[in-house]
Tab-separated table of C-alpha atoms in Angstrom:
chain	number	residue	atom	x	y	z
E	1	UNK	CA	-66.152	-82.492	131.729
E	2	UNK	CA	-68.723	-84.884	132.814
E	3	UNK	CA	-71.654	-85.545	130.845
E	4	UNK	CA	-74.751	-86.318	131.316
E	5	UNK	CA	-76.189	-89.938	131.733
E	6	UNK	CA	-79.663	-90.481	129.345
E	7	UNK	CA	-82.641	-90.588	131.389
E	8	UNK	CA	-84.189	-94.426	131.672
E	9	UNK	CA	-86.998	-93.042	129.562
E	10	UNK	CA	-85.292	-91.861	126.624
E	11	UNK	CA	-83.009	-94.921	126.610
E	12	UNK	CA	-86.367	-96.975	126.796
E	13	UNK	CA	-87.636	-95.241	124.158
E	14	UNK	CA	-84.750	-95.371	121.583
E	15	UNK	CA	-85.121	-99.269	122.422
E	16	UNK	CA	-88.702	-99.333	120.842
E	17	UNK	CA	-88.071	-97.816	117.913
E	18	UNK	CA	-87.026	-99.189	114.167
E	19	UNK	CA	-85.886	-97.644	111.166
E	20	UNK	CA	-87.344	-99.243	107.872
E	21	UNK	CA	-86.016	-98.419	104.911
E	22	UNK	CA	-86.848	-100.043	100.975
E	23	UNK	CA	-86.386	-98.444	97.573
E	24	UNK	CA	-89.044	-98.820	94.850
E	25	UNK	CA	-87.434	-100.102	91.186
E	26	UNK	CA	-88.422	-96.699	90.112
E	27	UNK	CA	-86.313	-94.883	92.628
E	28	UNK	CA	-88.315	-94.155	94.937
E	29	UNK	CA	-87.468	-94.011	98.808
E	30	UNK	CA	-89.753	-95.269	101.256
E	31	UNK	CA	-88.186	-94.887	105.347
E	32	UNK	CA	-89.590	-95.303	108.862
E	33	UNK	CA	-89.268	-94.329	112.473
E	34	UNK	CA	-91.677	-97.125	113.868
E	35	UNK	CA	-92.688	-96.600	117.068
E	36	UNK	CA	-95.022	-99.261	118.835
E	37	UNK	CA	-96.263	-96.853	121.853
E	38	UNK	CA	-96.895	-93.588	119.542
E	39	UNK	CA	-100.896	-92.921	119.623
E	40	UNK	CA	-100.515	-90.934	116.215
E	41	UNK	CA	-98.837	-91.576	112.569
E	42	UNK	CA	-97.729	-88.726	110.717
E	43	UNK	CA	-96.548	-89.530	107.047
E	44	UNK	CA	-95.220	-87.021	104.678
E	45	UNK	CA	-93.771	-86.998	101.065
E	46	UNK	CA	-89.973	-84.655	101.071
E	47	UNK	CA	-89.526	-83.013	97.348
E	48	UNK	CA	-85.672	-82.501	96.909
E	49	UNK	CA	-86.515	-79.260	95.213
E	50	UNK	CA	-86.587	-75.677	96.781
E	51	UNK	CA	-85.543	-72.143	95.489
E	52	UNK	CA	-82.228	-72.869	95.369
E	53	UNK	CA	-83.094	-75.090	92.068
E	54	UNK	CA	-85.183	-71.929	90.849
E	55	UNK	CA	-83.703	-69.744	88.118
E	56	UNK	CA	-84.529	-65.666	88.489
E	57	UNK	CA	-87.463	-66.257	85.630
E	58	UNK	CA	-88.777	-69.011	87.631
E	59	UNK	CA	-88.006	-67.803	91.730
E	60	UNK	CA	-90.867	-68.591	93.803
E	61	UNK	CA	-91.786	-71.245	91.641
E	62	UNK	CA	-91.089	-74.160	94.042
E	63	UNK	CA	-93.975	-72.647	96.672
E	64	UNK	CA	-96.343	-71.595	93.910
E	65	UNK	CA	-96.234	-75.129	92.867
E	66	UNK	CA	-96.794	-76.186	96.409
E	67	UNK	CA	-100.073	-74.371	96.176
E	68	UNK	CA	-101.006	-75.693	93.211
E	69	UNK	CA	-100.935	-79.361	94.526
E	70	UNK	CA	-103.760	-78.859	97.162
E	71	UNK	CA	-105.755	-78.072	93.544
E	72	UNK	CA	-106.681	-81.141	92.543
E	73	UNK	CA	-106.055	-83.508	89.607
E	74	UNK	CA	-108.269	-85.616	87.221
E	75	UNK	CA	-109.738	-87.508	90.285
E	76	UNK	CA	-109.967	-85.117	92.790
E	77	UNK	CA	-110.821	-81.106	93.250
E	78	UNK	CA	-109.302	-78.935	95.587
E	79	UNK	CA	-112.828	-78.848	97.262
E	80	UNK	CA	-112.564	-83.097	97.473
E	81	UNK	CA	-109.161	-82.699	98.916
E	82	UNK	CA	-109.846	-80.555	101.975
E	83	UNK	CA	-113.023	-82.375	102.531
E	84	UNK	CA	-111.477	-85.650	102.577
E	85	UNK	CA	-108.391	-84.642	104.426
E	86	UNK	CA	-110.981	-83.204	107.181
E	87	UNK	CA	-112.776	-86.430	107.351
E	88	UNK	CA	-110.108	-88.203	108.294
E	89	UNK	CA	-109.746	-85.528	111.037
E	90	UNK	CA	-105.669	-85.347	109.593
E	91	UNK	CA	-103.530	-82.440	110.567
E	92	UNK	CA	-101.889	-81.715	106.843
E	93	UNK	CA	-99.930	-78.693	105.447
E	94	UNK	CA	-96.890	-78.548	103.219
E	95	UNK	CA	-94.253	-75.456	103.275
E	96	UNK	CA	-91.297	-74.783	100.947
E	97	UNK	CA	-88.130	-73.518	101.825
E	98	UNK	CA	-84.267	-73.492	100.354
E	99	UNK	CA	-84.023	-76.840	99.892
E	100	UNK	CA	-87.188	-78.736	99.973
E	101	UNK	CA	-90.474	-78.936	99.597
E	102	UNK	CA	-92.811	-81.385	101.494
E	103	UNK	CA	-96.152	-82.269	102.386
E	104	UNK	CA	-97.185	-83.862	105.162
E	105	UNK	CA	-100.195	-85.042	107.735
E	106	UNK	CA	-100.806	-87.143	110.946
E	107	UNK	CA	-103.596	-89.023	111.477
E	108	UNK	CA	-104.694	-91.723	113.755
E	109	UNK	CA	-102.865	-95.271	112.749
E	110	UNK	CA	-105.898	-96.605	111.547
E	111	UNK	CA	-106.416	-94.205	109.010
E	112	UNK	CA	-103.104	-93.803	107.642
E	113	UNK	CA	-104.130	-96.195	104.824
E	114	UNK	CA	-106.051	-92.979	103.606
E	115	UNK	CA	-103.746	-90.859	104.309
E	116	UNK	CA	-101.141	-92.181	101.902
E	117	UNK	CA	-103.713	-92.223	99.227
E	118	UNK	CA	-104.397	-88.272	99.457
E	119	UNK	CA	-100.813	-87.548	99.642
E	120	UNK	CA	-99.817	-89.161	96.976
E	121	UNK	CA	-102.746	-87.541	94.886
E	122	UNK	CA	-100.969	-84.361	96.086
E	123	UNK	CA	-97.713	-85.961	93.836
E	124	UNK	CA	-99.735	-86.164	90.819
E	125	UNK	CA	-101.432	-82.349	90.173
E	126	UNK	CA	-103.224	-81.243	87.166
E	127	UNK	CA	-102.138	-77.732	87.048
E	128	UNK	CA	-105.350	-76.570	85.932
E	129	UNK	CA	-104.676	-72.867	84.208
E	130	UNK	CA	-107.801	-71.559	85.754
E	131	UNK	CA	-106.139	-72.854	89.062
E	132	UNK	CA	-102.860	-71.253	88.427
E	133	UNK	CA	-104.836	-67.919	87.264
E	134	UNK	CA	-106.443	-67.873	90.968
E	135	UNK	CA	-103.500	-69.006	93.022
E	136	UNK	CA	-101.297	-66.671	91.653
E	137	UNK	CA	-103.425	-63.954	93.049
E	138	UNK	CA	-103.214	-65.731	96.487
E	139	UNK	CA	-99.188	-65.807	96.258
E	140	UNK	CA	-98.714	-62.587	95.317
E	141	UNK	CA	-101.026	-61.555	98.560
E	142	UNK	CA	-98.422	-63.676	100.466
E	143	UNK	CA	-95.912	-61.325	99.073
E	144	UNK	CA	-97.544	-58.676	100.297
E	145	UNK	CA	-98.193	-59.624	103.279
E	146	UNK	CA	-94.654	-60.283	104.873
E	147	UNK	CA	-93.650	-57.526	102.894
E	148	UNK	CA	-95.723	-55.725	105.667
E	149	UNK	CA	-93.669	-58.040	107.906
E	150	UNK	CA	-89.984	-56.348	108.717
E	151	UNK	CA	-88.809	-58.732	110.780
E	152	UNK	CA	-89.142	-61.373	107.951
E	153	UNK	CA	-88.834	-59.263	104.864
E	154	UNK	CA	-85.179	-58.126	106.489
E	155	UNK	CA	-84.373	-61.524	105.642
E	156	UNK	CA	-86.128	-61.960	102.378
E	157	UNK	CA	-83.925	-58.592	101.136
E	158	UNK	CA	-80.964	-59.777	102.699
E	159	UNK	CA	-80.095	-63.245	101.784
E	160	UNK	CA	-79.711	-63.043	98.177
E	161	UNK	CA	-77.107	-60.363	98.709
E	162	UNK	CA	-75.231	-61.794	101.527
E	163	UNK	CA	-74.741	-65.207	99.192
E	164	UNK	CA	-73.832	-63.124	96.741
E	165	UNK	CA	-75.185	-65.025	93.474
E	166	UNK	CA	-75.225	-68.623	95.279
E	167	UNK	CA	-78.606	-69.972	94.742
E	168	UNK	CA	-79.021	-70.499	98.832
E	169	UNK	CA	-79.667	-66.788	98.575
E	170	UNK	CA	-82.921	-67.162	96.369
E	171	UNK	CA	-86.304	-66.014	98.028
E	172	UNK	CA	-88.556	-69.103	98.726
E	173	UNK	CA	-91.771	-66.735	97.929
E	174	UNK	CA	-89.882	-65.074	94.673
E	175	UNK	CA	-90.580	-61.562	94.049
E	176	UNK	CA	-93.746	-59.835	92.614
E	177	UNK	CA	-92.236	-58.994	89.177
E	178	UNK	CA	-91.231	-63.235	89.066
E	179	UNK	CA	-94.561	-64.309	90.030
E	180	UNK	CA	-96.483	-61.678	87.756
E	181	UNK	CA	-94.834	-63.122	84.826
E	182	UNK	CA	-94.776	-66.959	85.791
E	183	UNK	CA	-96.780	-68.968	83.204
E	184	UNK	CA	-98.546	-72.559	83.883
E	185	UNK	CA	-96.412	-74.329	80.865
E	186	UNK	CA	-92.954	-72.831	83.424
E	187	UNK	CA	-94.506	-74.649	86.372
E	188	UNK	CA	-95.438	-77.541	84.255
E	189	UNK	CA	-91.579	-77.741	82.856
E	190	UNK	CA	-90.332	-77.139	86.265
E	191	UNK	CA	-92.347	-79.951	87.935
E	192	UNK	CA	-91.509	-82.297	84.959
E	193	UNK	CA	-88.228	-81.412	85.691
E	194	UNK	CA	-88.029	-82.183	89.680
E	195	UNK	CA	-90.846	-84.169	91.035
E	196	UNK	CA	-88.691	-87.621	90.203
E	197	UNK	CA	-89.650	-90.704	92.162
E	198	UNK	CA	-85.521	-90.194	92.775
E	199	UNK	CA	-85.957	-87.157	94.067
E	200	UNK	CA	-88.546	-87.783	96.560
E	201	UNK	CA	-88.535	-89.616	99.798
E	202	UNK	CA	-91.819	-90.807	101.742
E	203	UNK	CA	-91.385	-90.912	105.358
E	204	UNK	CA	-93.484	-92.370	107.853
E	205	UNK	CA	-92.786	-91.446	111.951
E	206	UNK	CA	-95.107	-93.680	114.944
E	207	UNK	CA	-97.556	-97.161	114.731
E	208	UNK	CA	-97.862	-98.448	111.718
E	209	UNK	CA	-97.766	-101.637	109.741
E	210	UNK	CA	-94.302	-101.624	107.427
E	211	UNK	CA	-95.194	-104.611	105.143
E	212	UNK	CA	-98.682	-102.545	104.783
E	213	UNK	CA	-97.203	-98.971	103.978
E	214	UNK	CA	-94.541	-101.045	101.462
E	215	UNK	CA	-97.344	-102.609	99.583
E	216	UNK	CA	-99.472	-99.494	99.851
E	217	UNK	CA	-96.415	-97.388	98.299
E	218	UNK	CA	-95.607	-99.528	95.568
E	219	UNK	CA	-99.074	-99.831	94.689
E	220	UNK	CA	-99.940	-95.571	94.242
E	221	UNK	CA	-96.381	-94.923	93.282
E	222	UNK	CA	-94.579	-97.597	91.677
E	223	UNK	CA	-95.786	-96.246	88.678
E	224	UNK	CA	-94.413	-92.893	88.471
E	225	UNK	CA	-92.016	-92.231	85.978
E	226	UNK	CA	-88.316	-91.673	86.873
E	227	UNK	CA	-85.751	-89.567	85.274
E	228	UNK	CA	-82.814	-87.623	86.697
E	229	UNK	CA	-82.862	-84.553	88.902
E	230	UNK	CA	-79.739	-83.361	89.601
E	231	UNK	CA	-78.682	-80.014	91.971
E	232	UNK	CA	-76.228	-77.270	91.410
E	233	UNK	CA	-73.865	-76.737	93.916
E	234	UNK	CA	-72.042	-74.735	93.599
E	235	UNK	CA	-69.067	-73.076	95.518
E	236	UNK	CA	-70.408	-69.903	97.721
E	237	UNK	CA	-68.248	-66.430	98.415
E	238	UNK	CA	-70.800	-64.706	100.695
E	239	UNK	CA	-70.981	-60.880	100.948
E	240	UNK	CA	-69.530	-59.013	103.733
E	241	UNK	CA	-69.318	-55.597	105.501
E	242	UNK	CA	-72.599	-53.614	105.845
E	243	UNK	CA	-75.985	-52.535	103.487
E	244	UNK	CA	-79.220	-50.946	103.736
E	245	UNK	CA	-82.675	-50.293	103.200
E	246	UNK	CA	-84.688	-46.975	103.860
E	247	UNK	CA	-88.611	-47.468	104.592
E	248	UNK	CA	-89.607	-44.653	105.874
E	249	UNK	CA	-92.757	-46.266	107.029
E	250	UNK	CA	-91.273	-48.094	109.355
E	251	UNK	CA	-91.229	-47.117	113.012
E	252	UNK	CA	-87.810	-49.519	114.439
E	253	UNK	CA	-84.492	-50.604	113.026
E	254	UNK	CA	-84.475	-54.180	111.724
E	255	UNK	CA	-80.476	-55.850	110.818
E	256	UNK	CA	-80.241	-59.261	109.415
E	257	UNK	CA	-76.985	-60.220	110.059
E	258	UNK	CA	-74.373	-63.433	108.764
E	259	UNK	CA	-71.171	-65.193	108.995
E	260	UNK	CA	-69.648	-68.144	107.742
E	261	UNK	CA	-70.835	-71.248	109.078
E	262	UNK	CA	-70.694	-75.338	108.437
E	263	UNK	CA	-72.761	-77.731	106.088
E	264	UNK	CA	-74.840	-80.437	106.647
E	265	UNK	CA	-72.505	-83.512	106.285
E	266	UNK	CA	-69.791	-81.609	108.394
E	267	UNK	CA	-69.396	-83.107	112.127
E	268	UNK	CA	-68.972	-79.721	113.720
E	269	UNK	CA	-72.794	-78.781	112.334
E	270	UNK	CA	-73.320	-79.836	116.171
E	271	UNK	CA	-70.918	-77.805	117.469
E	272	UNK	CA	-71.495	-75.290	115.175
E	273	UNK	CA	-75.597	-75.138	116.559
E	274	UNK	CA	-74.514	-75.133	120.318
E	275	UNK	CA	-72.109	-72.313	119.913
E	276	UNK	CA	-75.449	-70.229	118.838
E	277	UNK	CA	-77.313	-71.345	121.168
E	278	UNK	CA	-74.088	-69.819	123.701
E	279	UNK	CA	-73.924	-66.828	121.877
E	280	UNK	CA	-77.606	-65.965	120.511
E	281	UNK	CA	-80.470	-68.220	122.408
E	282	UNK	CA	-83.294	-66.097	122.758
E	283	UNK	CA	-82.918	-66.014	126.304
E	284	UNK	CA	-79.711	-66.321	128.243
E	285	UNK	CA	-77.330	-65.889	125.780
E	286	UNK	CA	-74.408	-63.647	125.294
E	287	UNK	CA	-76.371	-61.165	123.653
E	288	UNK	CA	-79.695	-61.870	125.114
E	289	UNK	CA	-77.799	-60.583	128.301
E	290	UNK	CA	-75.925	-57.750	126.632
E	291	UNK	CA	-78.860	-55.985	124.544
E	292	UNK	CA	-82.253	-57.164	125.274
E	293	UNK	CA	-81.720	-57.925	129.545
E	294	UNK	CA	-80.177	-53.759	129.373
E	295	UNK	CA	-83.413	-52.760	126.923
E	296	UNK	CA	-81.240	-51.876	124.450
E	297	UNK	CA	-83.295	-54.388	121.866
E	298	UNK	CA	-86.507	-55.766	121.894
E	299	UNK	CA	-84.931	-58.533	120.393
E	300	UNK	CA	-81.708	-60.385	119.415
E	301	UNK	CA	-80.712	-63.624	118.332
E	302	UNK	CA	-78.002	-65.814	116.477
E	303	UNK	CA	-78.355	-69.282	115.599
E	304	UNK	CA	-76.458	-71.649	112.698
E	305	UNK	CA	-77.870	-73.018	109.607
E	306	UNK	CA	-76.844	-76.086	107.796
E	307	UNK	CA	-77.627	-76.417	103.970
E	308	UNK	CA	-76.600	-79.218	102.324
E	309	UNK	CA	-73.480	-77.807	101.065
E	310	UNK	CA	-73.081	-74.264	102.823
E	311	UNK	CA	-73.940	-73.081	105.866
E	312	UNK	CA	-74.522	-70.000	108.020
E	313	UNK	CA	-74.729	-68.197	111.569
E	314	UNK	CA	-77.818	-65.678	111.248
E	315	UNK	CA	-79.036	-63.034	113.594
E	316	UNK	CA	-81.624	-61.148	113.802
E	317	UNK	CA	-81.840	-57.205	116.076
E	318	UNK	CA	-84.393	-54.909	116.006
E	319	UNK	CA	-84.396	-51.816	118.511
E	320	UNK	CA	-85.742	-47.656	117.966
E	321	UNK	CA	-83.834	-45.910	115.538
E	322	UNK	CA	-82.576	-43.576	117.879
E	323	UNK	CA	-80.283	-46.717	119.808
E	324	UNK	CA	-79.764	-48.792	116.673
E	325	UNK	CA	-76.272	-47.867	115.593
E	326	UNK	CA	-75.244	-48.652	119.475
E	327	UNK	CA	-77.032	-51.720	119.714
E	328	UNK	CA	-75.718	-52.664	116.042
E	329	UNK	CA	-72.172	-52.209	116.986
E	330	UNK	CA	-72.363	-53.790	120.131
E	331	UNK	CA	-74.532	-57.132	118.875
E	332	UNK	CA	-71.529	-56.978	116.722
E	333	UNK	CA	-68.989	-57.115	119.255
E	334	UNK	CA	-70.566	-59.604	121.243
E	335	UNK	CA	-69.443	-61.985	118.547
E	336	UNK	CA	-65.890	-60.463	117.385
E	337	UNK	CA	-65.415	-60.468	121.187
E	338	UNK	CA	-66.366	-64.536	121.279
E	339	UNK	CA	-63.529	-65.115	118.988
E	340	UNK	CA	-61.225	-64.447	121.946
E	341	UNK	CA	-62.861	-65.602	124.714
E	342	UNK	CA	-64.840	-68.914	123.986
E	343	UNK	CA	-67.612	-70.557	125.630
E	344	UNK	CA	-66.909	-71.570	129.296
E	345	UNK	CA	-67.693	-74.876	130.443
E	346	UNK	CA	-70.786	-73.434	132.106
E	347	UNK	CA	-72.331	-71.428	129.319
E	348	UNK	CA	-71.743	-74.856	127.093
E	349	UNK	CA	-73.478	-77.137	129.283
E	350	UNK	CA	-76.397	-74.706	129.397
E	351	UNK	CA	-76.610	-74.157	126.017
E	352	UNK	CA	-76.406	-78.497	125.288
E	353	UNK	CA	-79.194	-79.456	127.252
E	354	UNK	CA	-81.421	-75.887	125.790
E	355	UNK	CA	-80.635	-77.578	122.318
E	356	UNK	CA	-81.121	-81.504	123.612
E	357	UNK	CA	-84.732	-80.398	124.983
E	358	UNK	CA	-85.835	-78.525	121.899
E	359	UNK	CA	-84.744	-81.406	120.238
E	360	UNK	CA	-86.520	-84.051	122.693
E	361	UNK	CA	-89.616	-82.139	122.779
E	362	UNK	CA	-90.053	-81.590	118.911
E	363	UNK	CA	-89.886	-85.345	118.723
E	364	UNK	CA	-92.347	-86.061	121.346
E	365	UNK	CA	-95.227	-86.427	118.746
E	366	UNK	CA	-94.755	-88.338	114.837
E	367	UNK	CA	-95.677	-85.279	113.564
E	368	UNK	CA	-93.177	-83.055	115.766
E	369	UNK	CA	-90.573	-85.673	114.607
E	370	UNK	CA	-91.520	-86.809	110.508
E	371	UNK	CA	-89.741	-83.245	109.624
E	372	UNK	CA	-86.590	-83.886	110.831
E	373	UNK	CA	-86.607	-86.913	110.213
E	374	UNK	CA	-87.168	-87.231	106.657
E	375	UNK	CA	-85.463	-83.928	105.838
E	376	UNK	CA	-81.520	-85.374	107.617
E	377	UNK	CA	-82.278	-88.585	105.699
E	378	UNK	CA	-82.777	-87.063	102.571
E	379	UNK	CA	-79.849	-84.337	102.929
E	380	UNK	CA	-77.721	-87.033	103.685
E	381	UNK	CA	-78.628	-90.872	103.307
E	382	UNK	CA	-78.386	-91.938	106.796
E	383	UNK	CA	-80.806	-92.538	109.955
E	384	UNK	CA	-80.151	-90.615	112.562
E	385	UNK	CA	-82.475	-91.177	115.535
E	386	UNK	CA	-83.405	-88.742	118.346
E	387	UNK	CA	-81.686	-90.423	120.840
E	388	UNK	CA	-78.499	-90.423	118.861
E	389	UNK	CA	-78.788	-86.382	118.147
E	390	UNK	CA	-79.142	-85.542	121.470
E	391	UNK	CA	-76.151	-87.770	121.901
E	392	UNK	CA	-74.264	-86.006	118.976
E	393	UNK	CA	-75.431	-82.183	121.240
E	394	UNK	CA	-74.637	-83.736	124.746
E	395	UNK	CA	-71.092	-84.839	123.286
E	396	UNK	CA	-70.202	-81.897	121.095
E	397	UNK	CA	-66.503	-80.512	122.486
E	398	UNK	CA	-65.857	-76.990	123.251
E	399	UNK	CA	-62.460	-77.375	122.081
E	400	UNK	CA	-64.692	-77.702	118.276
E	401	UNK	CA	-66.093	-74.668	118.921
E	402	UNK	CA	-62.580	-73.060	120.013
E	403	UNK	CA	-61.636	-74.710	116.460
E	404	UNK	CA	-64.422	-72.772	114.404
E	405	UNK	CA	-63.604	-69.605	116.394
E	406	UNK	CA	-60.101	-69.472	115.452
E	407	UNK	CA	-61.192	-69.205	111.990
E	408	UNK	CA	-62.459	-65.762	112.975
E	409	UNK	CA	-66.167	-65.551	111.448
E	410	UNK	CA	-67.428	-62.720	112.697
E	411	UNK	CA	-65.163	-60.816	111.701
E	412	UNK	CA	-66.537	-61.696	108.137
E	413	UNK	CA	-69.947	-60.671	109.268
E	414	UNK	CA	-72.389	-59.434	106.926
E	415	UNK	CA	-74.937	-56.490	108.387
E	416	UNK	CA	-78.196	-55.341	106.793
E	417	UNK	CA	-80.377	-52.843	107.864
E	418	UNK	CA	-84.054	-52.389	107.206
E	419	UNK	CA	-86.041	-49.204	108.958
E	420	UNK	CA	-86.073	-45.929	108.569
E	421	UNK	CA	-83.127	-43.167	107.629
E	422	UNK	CA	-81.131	-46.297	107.964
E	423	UNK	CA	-78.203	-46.332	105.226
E	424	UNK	CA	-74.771	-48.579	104.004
């Protein structure tokens, strides 16, 4: 098979960028993707702690706190933060999910200076009770709200019983009854517990001066005290066969559905993520073709995940009631079915340069690119640029993918249901 040759652009480029790395005395972990031509810097600080290191008294506690740090502290209120983030005209956030938490902005280089300052504030929150007393209210809304969203409360229902007691399988947003009960002084012990300068990378993506962010980082956070935050991980034995949930008030069938996939650190995660792309792309895949091109489904997917230790393939169907045990059983063959007939050369190639574009045009901006980028560094201690992931896609083998099909997956699929008069 012949692959393709990089474009002159994206070799030139790769060319202009550097990686900087340093580590503060205290632990900390300061890294950059610097990037002369870049008209933007986006600069974010990655929390190795998600709801995977949450307890069942304390799940949702890792996005609660999240909240909580666009509060305020003794120098600034949550009113000072938003106004000051604004002036600066930044683009900020932060979201939570399994394994991380982070919180992020881009601004224009000039200001980045600024930037850094606020973020770090962000590091440092007072956890006000009165705060916590509000935001709680605000988080349990949340809950609500995708509650009233089937397509992702399939998945919140699902995942804790298709890992099957693994803490990958813990909701990021926790549950109603968890929340209700969560007290400041449990946040306070958590935090104490995970925001380590060791446990924490800063990552800055675009222009910027490196012997200025260094100083500037050793200067806000060289301070913070260190102390050990270790993860769990253990081993996983996910669920199989089929379950369900009845809602009566819902009008169409929604299935989560899983199978055994790769981690992180394992070479065939590439493989593994252009094999869903074959079998599960939104459009022109295997079952894009078989359910949603025949209006079986209004939708169906399959794509892999790759946790630091675990990972997963996970779908997603949703058609009327009336079709859903058809279009259930065949989404399900479509993948038993792969297991004997692999990806042609054809449907591989497509599916490389689907995944090599996403990738390329994530990365187009520093703040498309600062998630990846400080998430793969902080799963697992090396740089890995653009240019060399889209090599990693572009080079990925069919004969890996033969490899992970011949350990039969699907045929350890898990299948959950969520509509109504749906059952087990």
């Amino acid at each position: 098979m012949t692959l393709d040759a990089p474009t002159p652009l994206a070799g030139e480029v790769a060319q202009r960028l550097r990686f900087d790395k340093a580590v503060l005395p205290n632990g900390l972990t300061v890294i950059g993707e610097h990037n002369p031509g870049a008209a933007s810097v986006a600069a974010g600080f990655f929390v190795q702690t998600g709801s995977r290191d949450e307890q069942a008294e304390l799940a949702g506690v890792s996005h609660f706190l999240e909240h909580m740090a666009f509060k305020g502290n003794e120098r600034y209120t949550a009113d000072d933060l938003n106004r000051l983030f604004d002036e600066l005209g930044a683009q900020y956030n932060a979201s939570t999910s399994e394994e991380r938490t982070i919180y992020y902005g881009a601004v224009l280089p000039e200001r980045l200076p600024r930037l850094l300052d606020l973020l770090s504030e962000l590091m440092r929150p007072a956890l006000r009770q009165e705060d916590f007393d509000v935001e709680k209210k605000v988080i349990l809304e949340e809950i609500a709200m995708y509650e009233d969203r089937p397509h992702f409360h399939v998945f919140d229902v699902s995942a804790p019983r298709f890992w099957a007691g693994h803490p990958l399988g813990n909701s990021v947003l926790g549950t109603r009854e968890s929340i209700s009960a969560l007290t400041r002084d449990q946040m306070l012990a958590y935090y104490q517990r995970r925001y380590s300068p060791t446990n924490l990378v800063l990552a800055v993506v675009g222009r910027y001066d490196w012997d200025a962010v260094l100083d500037q980082a050793e200067r806000i956070a060289g301070s913070w005290p260190t102390f050990d935050a270790p993860r769990e991980r253990p081993p996983a034995a996910p669920a199989t066969g089929r379950e369900g949930v009845v809602d009566p008030k819902l009008s169409r069938v929604h299935v989560a559905y899983y199978a055994p996939g790769v981690a992180i650190s394992d070479p065939r995660r590439f493989a593994a993520a252009v094999l869903g792309y074959v079998l599960g792309d939104a459009t022109g895949s295997r079952l894009y073709w078989e359910l949603v091109d025949k209006g079986l489904a209004d939708s169906a997917s399959l794509g892999h995940e790759a946790h630091e230790d675990q990972g997963a393939f996970v779908g997603y169907v949703s058609s009327a009631p009336e079709r859903a045990e058809e279009v259930i059983a065949r989404y399900v063959e479509v993948l038993r079915r792969a297991q004997d007939e692999p990806p042609t050369p054809d449907e591989w190639r497509r599916a490389q340069r689907k995944l090599a574009t996403g990738l390329t045009l994530r990365a187009e901006t520093p703040l498309g690119r600062l998630p990846s980028f400080g998430a793969t560094y902080q799963s697992l201690g090396v740089y890995q640029s653009v240019a060399e992931l889209v090599d990693r896609v572009m080079n990925a083998r069919i004969e890996t993918a033969v490899e992970l099909l011949q350990a039969r997956p699907f045929d350890s699929g898990y299948v959950f249901t969520l509509g109504p008069g749906q059952r087990a």
